Coordinates of C-alpha atoms in Angstrom, one line a residue:
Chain H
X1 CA -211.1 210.3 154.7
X2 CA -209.1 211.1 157.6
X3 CA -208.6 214.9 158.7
X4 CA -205.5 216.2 159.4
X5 CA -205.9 217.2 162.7
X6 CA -207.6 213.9 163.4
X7 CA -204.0 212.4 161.6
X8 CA -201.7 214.4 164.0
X9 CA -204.0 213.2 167.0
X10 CA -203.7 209.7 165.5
X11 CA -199.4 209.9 165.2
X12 CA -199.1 211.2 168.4
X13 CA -201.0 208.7 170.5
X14 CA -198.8 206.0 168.5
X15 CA -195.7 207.7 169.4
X16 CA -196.8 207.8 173.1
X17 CA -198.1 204.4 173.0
X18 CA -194.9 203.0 171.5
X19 CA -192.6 204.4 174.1
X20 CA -194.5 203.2 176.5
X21 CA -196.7 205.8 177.9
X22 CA -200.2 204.8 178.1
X23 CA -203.3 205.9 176.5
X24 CA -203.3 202.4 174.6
X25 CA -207.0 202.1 175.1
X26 CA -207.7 205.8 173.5
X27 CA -205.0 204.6 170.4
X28 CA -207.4 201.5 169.8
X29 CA -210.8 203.8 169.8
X30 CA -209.4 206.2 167.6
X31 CA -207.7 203.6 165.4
X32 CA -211.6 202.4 165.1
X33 CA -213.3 204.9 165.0
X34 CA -211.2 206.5 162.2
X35 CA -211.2 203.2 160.4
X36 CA -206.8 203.1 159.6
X37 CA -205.4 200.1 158.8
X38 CA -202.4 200.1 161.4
X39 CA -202.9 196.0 162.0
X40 CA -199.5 195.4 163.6
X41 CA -199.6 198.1 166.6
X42 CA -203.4 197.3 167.4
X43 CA -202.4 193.5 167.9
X44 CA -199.6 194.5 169.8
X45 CA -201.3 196.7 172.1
X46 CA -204.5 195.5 172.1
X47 CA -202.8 192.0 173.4
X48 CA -201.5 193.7 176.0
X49 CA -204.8 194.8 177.2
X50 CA -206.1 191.9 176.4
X51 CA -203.6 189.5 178.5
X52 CA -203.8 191.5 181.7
X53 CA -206.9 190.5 183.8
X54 CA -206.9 193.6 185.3
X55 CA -206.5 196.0 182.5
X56 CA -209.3 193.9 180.7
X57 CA -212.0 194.1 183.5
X58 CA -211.8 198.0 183.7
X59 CA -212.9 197.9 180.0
X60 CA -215.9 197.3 181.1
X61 CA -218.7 195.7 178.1
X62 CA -216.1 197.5 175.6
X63 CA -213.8 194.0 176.2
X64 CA -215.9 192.9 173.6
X65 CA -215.3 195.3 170.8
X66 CA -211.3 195.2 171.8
X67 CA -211.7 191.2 171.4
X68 CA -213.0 191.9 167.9
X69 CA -210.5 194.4 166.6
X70 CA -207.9 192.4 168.2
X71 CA -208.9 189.5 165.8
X72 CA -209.3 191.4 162.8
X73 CA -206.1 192.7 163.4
X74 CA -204.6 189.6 164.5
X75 CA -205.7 188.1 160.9
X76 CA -204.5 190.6 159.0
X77 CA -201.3 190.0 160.3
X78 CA -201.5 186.4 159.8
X79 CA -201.4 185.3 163.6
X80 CA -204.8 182.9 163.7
X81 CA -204.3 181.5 166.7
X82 CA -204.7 184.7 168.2
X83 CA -207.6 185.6 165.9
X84 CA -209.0 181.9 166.8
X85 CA -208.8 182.1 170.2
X86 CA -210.4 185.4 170.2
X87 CA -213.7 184.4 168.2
X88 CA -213.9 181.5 170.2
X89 CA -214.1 183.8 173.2
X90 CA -216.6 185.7 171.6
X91 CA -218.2 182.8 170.8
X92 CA -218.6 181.4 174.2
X93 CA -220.1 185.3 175.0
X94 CA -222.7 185.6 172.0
X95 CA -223.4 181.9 170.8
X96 CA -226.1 183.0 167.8
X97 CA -224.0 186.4 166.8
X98 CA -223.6 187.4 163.3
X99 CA -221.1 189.5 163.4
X100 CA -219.4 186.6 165.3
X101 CA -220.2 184.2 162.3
X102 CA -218.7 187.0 160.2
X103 CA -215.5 186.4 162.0
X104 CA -215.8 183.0 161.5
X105 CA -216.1 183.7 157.5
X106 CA -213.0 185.6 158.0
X107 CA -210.9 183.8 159.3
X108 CA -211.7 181.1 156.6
X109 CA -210.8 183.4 154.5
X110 CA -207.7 184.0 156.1
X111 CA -206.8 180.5 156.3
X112 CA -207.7 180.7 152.3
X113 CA -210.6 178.3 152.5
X114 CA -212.5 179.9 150.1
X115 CA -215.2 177.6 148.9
X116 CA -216.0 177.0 152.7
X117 CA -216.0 180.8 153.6
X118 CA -218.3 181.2 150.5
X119 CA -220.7 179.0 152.2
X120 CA -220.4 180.7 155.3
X121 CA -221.2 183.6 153.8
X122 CA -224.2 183.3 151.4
X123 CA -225.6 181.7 154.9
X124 CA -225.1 184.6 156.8
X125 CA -226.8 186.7 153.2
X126 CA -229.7 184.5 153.5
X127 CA -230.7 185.8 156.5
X128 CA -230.2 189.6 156.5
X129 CA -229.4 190.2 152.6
X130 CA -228.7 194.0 153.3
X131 CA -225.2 193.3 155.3
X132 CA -222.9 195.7 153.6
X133 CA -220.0 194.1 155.6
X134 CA -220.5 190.7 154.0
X135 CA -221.4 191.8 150.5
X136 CA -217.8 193.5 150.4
X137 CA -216.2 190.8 152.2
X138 CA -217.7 188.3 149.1
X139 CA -216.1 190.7 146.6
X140 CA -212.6 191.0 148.4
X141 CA -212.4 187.3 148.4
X142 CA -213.1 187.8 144.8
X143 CA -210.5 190.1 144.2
X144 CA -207.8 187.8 146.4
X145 CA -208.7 184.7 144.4
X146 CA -207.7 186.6 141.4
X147 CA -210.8 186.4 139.9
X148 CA -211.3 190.4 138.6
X149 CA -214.1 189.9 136.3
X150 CA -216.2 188.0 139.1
X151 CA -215.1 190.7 141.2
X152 CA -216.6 193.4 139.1
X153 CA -219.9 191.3 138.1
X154 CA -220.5 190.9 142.2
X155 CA -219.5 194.6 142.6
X156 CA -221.8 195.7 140.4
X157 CA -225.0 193.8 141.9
X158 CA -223.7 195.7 145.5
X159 CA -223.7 199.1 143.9
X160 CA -227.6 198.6 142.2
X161 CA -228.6 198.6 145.5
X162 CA -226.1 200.8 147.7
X163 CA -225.5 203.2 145.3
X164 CA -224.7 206.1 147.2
X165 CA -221.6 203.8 148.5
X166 CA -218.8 205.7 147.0
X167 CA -215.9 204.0 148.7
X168 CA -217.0 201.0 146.7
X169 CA -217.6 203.4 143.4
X170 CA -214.2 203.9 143.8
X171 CA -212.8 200.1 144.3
X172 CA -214.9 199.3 141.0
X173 CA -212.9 202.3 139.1
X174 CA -209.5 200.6 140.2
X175 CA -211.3 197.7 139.1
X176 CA -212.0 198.7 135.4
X177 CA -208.3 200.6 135.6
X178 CA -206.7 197.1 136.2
X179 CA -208.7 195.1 133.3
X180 CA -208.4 198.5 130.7
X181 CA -212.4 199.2 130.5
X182 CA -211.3 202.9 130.5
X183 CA -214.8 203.6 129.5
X184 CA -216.5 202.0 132.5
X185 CA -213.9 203.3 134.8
X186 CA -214.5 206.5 133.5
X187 CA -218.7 206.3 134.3
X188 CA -217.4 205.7 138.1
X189 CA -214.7 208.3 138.4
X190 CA -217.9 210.4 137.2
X191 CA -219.4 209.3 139.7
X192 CA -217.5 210.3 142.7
X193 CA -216.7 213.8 141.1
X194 CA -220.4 213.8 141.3
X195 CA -220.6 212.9 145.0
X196 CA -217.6 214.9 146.0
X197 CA -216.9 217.6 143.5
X198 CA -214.3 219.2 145.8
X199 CA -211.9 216.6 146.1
X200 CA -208.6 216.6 143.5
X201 CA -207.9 213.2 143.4
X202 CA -211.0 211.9 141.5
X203 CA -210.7 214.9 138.6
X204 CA -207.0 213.7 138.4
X205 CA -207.8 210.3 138.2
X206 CA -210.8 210.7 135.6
X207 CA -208.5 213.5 133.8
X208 CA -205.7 210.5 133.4
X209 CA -208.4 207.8 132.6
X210 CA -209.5 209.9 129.6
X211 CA -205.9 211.1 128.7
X212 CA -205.5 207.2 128.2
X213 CA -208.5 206.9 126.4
X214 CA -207.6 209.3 123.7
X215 CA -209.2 211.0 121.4
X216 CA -209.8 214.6 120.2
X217 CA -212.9 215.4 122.4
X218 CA -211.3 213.2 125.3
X219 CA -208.1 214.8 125.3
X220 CA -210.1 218.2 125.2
X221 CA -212.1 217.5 128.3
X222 CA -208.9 215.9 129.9
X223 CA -206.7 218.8 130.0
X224 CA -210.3 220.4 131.2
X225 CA -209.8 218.4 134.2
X226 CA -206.1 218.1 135.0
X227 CA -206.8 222.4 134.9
X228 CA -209.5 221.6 137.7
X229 CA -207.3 219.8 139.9
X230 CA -204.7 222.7 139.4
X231 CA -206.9 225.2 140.4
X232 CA -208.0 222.7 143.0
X233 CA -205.0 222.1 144.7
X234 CA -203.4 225.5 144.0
X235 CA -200.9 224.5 141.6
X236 CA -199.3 222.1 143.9
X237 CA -200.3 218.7 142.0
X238 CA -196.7 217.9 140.0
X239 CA -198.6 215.5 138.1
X240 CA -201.8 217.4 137.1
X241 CA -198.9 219.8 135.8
X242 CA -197.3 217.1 133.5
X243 CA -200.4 216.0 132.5
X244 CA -201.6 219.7 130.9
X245 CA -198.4 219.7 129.1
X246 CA -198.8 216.1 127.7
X247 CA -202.8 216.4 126.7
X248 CA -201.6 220.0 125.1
X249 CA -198.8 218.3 122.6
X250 CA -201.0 215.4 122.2
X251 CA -203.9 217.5 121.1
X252 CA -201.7 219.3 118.6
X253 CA -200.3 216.4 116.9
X254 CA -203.7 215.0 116.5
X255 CA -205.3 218.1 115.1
X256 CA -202.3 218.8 113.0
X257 CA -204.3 218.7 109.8
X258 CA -207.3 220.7 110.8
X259 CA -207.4 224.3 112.3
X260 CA -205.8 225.0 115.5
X261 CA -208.1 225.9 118.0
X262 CA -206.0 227.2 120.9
X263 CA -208.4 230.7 122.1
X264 CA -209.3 228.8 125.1
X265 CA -205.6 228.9 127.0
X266 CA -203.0 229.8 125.2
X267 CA -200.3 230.3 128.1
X268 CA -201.6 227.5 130.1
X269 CA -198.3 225.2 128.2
X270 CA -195.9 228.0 129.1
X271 CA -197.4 228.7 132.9
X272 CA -197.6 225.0 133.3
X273 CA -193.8 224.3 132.3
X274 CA -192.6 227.3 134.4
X275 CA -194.4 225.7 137.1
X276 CA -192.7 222.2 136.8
X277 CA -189.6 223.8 136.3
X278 CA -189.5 226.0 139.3
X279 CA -190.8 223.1 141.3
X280 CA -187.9 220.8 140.0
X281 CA -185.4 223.2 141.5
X282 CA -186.7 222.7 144.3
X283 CA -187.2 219.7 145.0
X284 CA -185.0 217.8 142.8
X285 CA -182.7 220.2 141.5
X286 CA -180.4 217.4 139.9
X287 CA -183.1 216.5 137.5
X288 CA -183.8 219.6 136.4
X289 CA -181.9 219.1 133.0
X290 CA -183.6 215.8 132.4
X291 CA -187.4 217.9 132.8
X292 CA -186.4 221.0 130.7
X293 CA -185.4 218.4 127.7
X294 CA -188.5 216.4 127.5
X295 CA -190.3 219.4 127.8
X296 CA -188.7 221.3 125.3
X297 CA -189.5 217.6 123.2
X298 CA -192.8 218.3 124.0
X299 CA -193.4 221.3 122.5
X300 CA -191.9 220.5 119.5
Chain S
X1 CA -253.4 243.4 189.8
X2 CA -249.7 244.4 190.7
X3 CA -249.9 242.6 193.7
X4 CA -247.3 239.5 194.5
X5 CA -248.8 236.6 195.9
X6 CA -246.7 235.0 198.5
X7 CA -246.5 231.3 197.9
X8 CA -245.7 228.7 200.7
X9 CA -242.5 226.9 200.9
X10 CA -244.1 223.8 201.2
X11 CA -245.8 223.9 197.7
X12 CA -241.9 223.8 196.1
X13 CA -241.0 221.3 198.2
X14 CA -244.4 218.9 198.1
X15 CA -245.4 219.6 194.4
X16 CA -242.9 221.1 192.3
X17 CA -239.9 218.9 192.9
X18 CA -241.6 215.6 193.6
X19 CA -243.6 216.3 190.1
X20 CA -240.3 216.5 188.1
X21 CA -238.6 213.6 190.3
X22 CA -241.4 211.4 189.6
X23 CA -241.3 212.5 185.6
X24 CA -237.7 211.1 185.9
X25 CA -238.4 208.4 187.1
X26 CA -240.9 207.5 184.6
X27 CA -239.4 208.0 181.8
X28 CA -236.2 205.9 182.6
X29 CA -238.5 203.4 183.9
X30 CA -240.2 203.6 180.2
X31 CA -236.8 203.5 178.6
X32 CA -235.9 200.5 180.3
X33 CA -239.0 198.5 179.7
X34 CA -238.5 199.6 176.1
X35 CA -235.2 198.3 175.8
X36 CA -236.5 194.7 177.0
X37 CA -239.5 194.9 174.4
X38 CA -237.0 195.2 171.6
X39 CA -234.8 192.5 173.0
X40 CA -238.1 190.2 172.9
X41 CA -238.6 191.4 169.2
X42 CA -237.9 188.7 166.8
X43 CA -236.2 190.3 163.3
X44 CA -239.6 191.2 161.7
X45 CA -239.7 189.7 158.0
X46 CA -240.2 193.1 156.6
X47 CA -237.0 193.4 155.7
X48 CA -237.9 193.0 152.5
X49 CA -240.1 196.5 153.1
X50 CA -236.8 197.6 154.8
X51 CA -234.3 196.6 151.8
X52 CA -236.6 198.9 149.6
X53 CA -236.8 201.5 151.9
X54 CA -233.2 201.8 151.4
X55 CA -232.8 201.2 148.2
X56 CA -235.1 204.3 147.7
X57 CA -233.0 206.7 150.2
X58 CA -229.7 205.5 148.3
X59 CA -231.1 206.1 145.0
X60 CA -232.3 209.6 146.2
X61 CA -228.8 210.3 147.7
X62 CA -227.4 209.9 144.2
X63 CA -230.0 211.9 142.5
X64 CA -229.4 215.3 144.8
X65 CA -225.6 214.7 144.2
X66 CA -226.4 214.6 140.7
X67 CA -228.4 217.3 140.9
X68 CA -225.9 219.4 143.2
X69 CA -222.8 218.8 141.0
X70 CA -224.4 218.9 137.9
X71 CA -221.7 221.1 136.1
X72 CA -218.8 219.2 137.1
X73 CA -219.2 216.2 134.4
X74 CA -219.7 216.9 131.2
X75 CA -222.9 217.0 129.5
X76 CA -223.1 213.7 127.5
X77 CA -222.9 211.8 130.9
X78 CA -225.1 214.3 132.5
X79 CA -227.9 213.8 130.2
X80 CA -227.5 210.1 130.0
X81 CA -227.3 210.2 133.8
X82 CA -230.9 212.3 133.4
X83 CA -232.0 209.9 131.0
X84 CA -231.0 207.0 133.7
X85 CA -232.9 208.3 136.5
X86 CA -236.6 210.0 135.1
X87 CA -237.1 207.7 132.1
X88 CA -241.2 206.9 131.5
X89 CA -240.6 203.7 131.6
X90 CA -238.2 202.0 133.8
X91 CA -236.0 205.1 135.4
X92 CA -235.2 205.0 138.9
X93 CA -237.2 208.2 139.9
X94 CA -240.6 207.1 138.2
X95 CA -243.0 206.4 140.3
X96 CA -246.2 205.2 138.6
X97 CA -249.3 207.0 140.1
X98 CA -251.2 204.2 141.5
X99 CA -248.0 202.6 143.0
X100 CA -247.9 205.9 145.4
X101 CA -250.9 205.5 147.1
X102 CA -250.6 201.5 147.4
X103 CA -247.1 201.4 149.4
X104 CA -248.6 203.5 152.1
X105 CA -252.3 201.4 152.1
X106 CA -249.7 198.3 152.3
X107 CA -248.2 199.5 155.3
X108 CA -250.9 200.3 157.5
X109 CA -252.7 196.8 156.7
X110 CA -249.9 195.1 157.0
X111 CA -250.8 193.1 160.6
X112 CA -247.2 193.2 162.2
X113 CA -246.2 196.9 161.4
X114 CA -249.7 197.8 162.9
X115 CA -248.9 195.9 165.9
X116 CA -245.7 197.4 165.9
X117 CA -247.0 200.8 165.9
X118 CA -249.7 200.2 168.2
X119 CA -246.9 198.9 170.9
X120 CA -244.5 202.4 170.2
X121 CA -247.5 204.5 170.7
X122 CA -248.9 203.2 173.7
X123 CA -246.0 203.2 175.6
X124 CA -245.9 206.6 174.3
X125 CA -249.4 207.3 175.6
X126 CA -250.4 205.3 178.6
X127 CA -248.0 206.7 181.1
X128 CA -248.1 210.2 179.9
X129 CA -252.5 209.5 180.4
X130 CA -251.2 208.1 183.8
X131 CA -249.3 210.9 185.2
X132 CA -251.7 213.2 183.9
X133 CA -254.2 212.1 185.4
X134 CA -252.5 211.3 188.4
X135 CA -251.1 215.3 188.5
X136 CA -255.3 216.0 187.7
X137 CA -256.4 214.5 191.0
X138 CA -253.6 215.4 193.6
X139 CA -252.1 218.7 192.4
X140 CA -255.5 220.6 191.4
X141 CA -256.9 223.5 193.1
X142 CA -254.3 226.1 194.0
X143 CA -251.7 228.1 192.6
X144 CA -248.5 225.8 192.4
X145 CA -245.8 228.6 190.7
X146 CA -245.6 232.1 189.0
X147 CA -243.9 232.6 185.1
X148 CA -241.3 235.2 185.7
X149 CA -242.9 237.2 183.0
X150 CA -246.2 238.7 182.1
X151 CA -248.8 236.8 180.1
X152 CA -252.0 237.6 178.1
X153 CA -255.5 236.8 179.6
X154 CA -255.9 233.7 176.6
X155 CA -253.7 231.6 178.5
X156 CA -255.7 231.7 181.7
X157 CA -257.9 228.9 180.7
X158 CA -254.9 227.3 179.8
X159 CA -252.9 227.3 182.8
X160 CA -255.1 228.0 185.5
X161 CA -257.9 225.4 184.9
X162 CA -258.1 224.3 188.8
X163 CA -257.6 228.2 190.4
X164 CA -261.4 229.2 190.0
X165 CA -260.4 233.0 191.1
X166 CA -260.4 235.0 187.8
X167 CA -258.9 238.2 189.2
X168 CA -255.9 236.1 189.5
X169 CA -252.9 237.3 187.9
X170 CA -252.4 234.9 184.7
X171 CA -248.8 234.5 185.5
X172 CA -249.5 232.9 188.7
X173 CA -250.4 228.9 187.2
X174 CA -251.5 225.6 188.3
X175 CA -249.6 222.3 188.9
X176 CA -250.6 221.2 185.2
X177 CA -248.6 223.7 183.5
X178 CA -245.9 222.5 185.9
X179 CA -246.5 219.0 183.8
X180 CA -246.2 220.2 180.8
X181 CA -242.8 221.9 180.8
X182 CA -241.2 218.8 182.4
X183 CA -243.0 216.8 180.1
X184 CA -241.0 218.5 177.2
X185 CA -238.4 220.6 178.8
X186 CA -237.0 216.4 180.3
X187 CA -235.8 215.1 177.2
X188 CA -232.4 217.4 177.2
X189 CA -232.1 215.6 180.4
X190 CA -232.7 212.6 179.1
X191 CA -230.3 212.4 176.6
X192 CA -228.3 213.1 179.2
X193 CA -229.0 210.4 181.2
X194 CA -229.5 207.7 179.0
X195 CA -227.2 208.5 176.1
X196 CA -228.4 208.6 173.1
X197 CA -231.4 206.9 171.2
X198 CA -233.8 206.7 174.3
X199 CA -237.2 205.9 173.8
X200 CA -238.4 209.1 176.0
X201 CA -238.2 210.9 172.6
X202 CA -242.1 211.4 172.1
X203 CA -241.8 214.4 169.9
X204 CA -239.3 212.9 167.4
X205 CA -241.0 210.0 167.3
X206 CA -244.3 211.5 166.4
X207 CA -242.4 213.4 163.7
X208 CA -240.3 210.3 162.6
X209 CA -244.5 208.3 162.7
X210 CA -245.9 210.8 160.3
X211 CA -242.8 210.9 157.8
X212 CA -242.4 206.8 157.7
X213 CA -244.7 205.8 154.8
X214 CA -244.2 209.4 152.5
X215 CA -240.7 208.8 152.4
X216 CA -240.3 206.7 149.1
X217 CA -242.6 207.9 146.4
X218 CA -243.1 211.5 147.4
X219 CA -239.5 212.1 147.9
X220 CA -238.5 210.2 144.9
X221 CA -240.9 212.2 142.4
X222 CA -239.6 215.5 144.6
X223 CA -236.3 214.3 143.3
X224 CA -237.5 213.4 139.7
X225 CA -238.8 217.2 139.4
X226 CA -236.0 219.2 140.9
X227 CA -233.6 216.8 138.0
X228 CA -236.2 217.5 135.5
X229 CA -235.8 221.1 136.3
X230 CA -231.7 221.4 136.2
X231 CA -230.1 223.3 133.9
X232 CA -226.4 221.9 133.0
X233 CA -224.0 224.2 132.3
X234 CA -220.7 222.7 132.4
X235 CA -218.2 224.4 134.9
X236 CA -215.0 223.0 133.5
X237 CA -213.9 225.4 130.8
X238 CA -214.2 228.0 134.0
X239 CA -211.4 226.4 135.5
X240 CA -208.9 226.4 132.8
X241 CA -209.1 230.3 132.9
X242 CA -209.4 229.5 136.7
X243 CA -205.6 227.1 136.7
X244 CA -204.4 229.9 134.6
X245 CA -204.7 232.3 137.3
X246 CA -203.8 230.2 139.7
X247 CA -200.4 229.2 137.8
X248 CA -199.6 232.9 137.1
X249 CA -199.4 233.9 140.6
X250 CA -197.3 230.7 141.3
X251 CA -194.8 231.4 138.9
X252 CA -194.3 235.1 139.4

């Protein structure tokens, strides 16, 4: 994940580069090296490096790298004759490349030639099965074809043998979320709390997985988890705030029969609703009547 | 003896600099016939060897996460988790005893990684046996520089093997120990130089030699221990009391 200072580096080279002032060339390094998605700007100013004999012979052997980011760029923005012409230049320069035949899978892909890009790329697998790149490229065409289940199956076979991968632990959990297998989505968002224990997002999104599930002992360990990414995020998370209050009604109407158990936190409903409340008058002051109803419904 | 010895000029300027000029010189001259060894390298088939090597350092990535976040999940999935990795029969850890032994055996008969070894080390060895040699013959037989500070009497057969005066101060040394700090003190320069990932690296690369074939099955039963070993106890009900706090001081 991007820093924030590298973020604020990042916004302010754009701004420069957008009015003009140079320091296209450092936008385009930093756009790869931090790995952002910003597919319109690096077409257009990569182009211009790209177009201007001059500009492109001071890059030096990096031409090469701009010509490749320039077509991925180019295809995600659906311009393929620019993303042609650049792989054919890169094809001219490095004849028996894979990553150049990679390109060439992409850009099937882009066209939406699936069955052909397939073929293109179990070629390029039979040579050098351990291409990360191409494995996940298989299961985004996959995904784009519609075909989730497929997408899973071949997304599980990738993470038997790059486990440690959790950027695709995480695609698999969106995954499971989309086809409702709460409880495999659940195993992955265990999974990244295990490989990052520090980062909010994934308690929040396991917290909301097993909210979903239901369930005494879920719930339970649910509001466990939406209280982790409070104390993570120092109260600031509106929704891991809504979620204590729901899993807290939820988990008295379903032990309203049995004996209330409630020594663990028993403020935690009231702190939590303060919270929202002072946070609504904040922010969004004009909703403040609608929050202190449903949670006075809640508590009821 | 307190006395100083006064050394010429010309031994700076005829041994001392030409010695480290000409280490330079070899070493980029190595780097660069490295570089053009690799490019004549055809892909190896042992990517096969390669694919498990990886698998075995991505399944001992997840196990030390496992290990080191432990008390974050709760502890059904930890156990099953447990379960998953140091199961007798087919966990992920397990590494049967005579399997150990045989990936390493495998490895050294294997006729292309020998050869492959064979060609790293002896462009490792033959020009540093050159230039010693070399230094040997021309440099031998007088005092080339003095430490700036004082040494023990051990070191004098050490550093002094061509000076055959033994009332010499030990701090005053030959040529050879002139070869040996360049020959390690070069590779910050080096890097320098050549950027990153030059071949000049002999020390790492003797480290990285001895560490290649241990690196799956000691590791992984190193992992399958410390797991074994864990104690899970589960962190979450901390953190309710922890988000109580927390919301307490928000609110007030």
């Amino acid at each position: 994940m991007v820093s924030k200072t590298e973020e604020t580096q990042l916004n302010r080279l754009e701004n420069q580069v957008d009015n003009g002032g140079g320091g296209a060339w450092e936008y385009l390094c930093l756009v790869r090296k931090l790995k952002v998605r910003r597919s319109e700007k690096v077409l257009k100013h990569g182009l211009s490096i790209l177009n201007d004999p001059k500009k492109r012979s001071a890059l030096g052997p990096e031409e090469w790298t701009l010509y490749e980011q320039v077509a991925i760029a180019a295809m995600d923005c659906q311009c393929l004759d620019v993303a042609k012409d650049c792989i054919k230049v890169l094809q001219k320069k490095f004849p028996e490349s894979k990553r150049v035949g990679r390109l060439n899978g992409m850009l099937l892909e882009a066209k939406g030639s699936w069955a052909e890009a397939e073929k293109a790329y179990s070629s390029l697998l039979e040579d050098n099965s351990l291409d990360q790149i191409i494995h996940k490229r298989r299961i985004a065409m996959a995904k784009a074809q519609g075909n989730i289940s497929e997408a899973i199956e071949l997304l599980n076979k990738y993470l038997e043998i790059f486990m440690a991968d959790h950027e695709a632990w995480r695609e698999q959990a969106e995954l499971y979320v989309s086809l409702q297998m709460y409880k495999q989505a659940a195993f992955c968002y265990e999974e990244l709390i295990l490989s990052q224990p520090t980062v909010p997002l994934y308690h929040l999104a396991y917290a909301d997985v097993l909210y979903t599930l239901g369930g005494l002992e879920n719930l339970q360990t649910a509001k466990k988890y939406y209280a982790s990414t409070i104390d993570l995020t120092g109260g600031k998370n509106t929704r891991a705030l809504f979620g204590i209050c729901l899993c807290i009604s939820a988990i008295a109407q379903v032990s309203k029969g049995r004996n209330k158990e409630d020594k663990e936190s028993p403020e935690l409903q009231s702190l939590a609703a303060t919270a929202l409340e002072k946070d609504y008058k904040q922010r969004a002051a004009n909703k403040l009547g609608l929050l202190t109803c449903s949670l006075r419904s809640l508590k009821n | 003896m307190a006395e100083d010895l006064v050394l010429d000029t010309a031994i700076r300027d005829w041994v001392l600099i030409p010695l480290s000029v000409v280490m330079v010189l070899i070493g980029i001259l190595r780097y660069f016939v490295s570089k053009l060894m690799r490019s004549f390298q055809t892909p190896d088939p042992k990517i096969v060897k390669e694919g498990h090597f990886l698998f075995c350092r991505q399944v001992i990535v997840r196990a030390r996460n496992l290990r080191a976040a432990a008390n974050f999940i709760t502890p059904k999935s930890f156990r099953s988790r447990r379960v998953y990795f140091s199961n007798e029969e087919n966990g992920l850890l397990f590494v049967p005893k005579g399997q150990a032994q045989n990936l390493q055996a495998q490895m050294f008969s294997d006729p292309n990684m020998a050869m492959d070894m064979m060609k790293k080390n002896l462009s490792m060895i033959i020009p540093q046996t050159l230039t010693f040699a070399w230094v040997n013959f021309f440099f031998s037989g007088f005092v080339a520089a003095k430490i700036p500070f004082p040494l023990t009497q051990r070191f004098r057969s050490m550093l002094q093997n061509g000076i055959d005066l033994s009332t010499v101060d030990v701090s005053y040394v030959s040529s050879r120990s002139w070869y040996f700090l360049n020959l390690f003190g070069l590779r910050g320069l080096f890097s320098l130089i050549l950027g990153e990932e030059n071949a000049t690296d002999d020390t790492q690369r003797m480290m990285q030699m001895s560490g290649f074939g241990f690196d799956p099955s000691k590791s992984l039963s190193a992992e399958k221990d410390g797991l074994d070993i864990v104690q899970h106890e589960w962190a979450l009900p901390k953190f309710e009391h922890r988000a109580e706090a927390v919301l307490k001081k928000l609110v007030s």
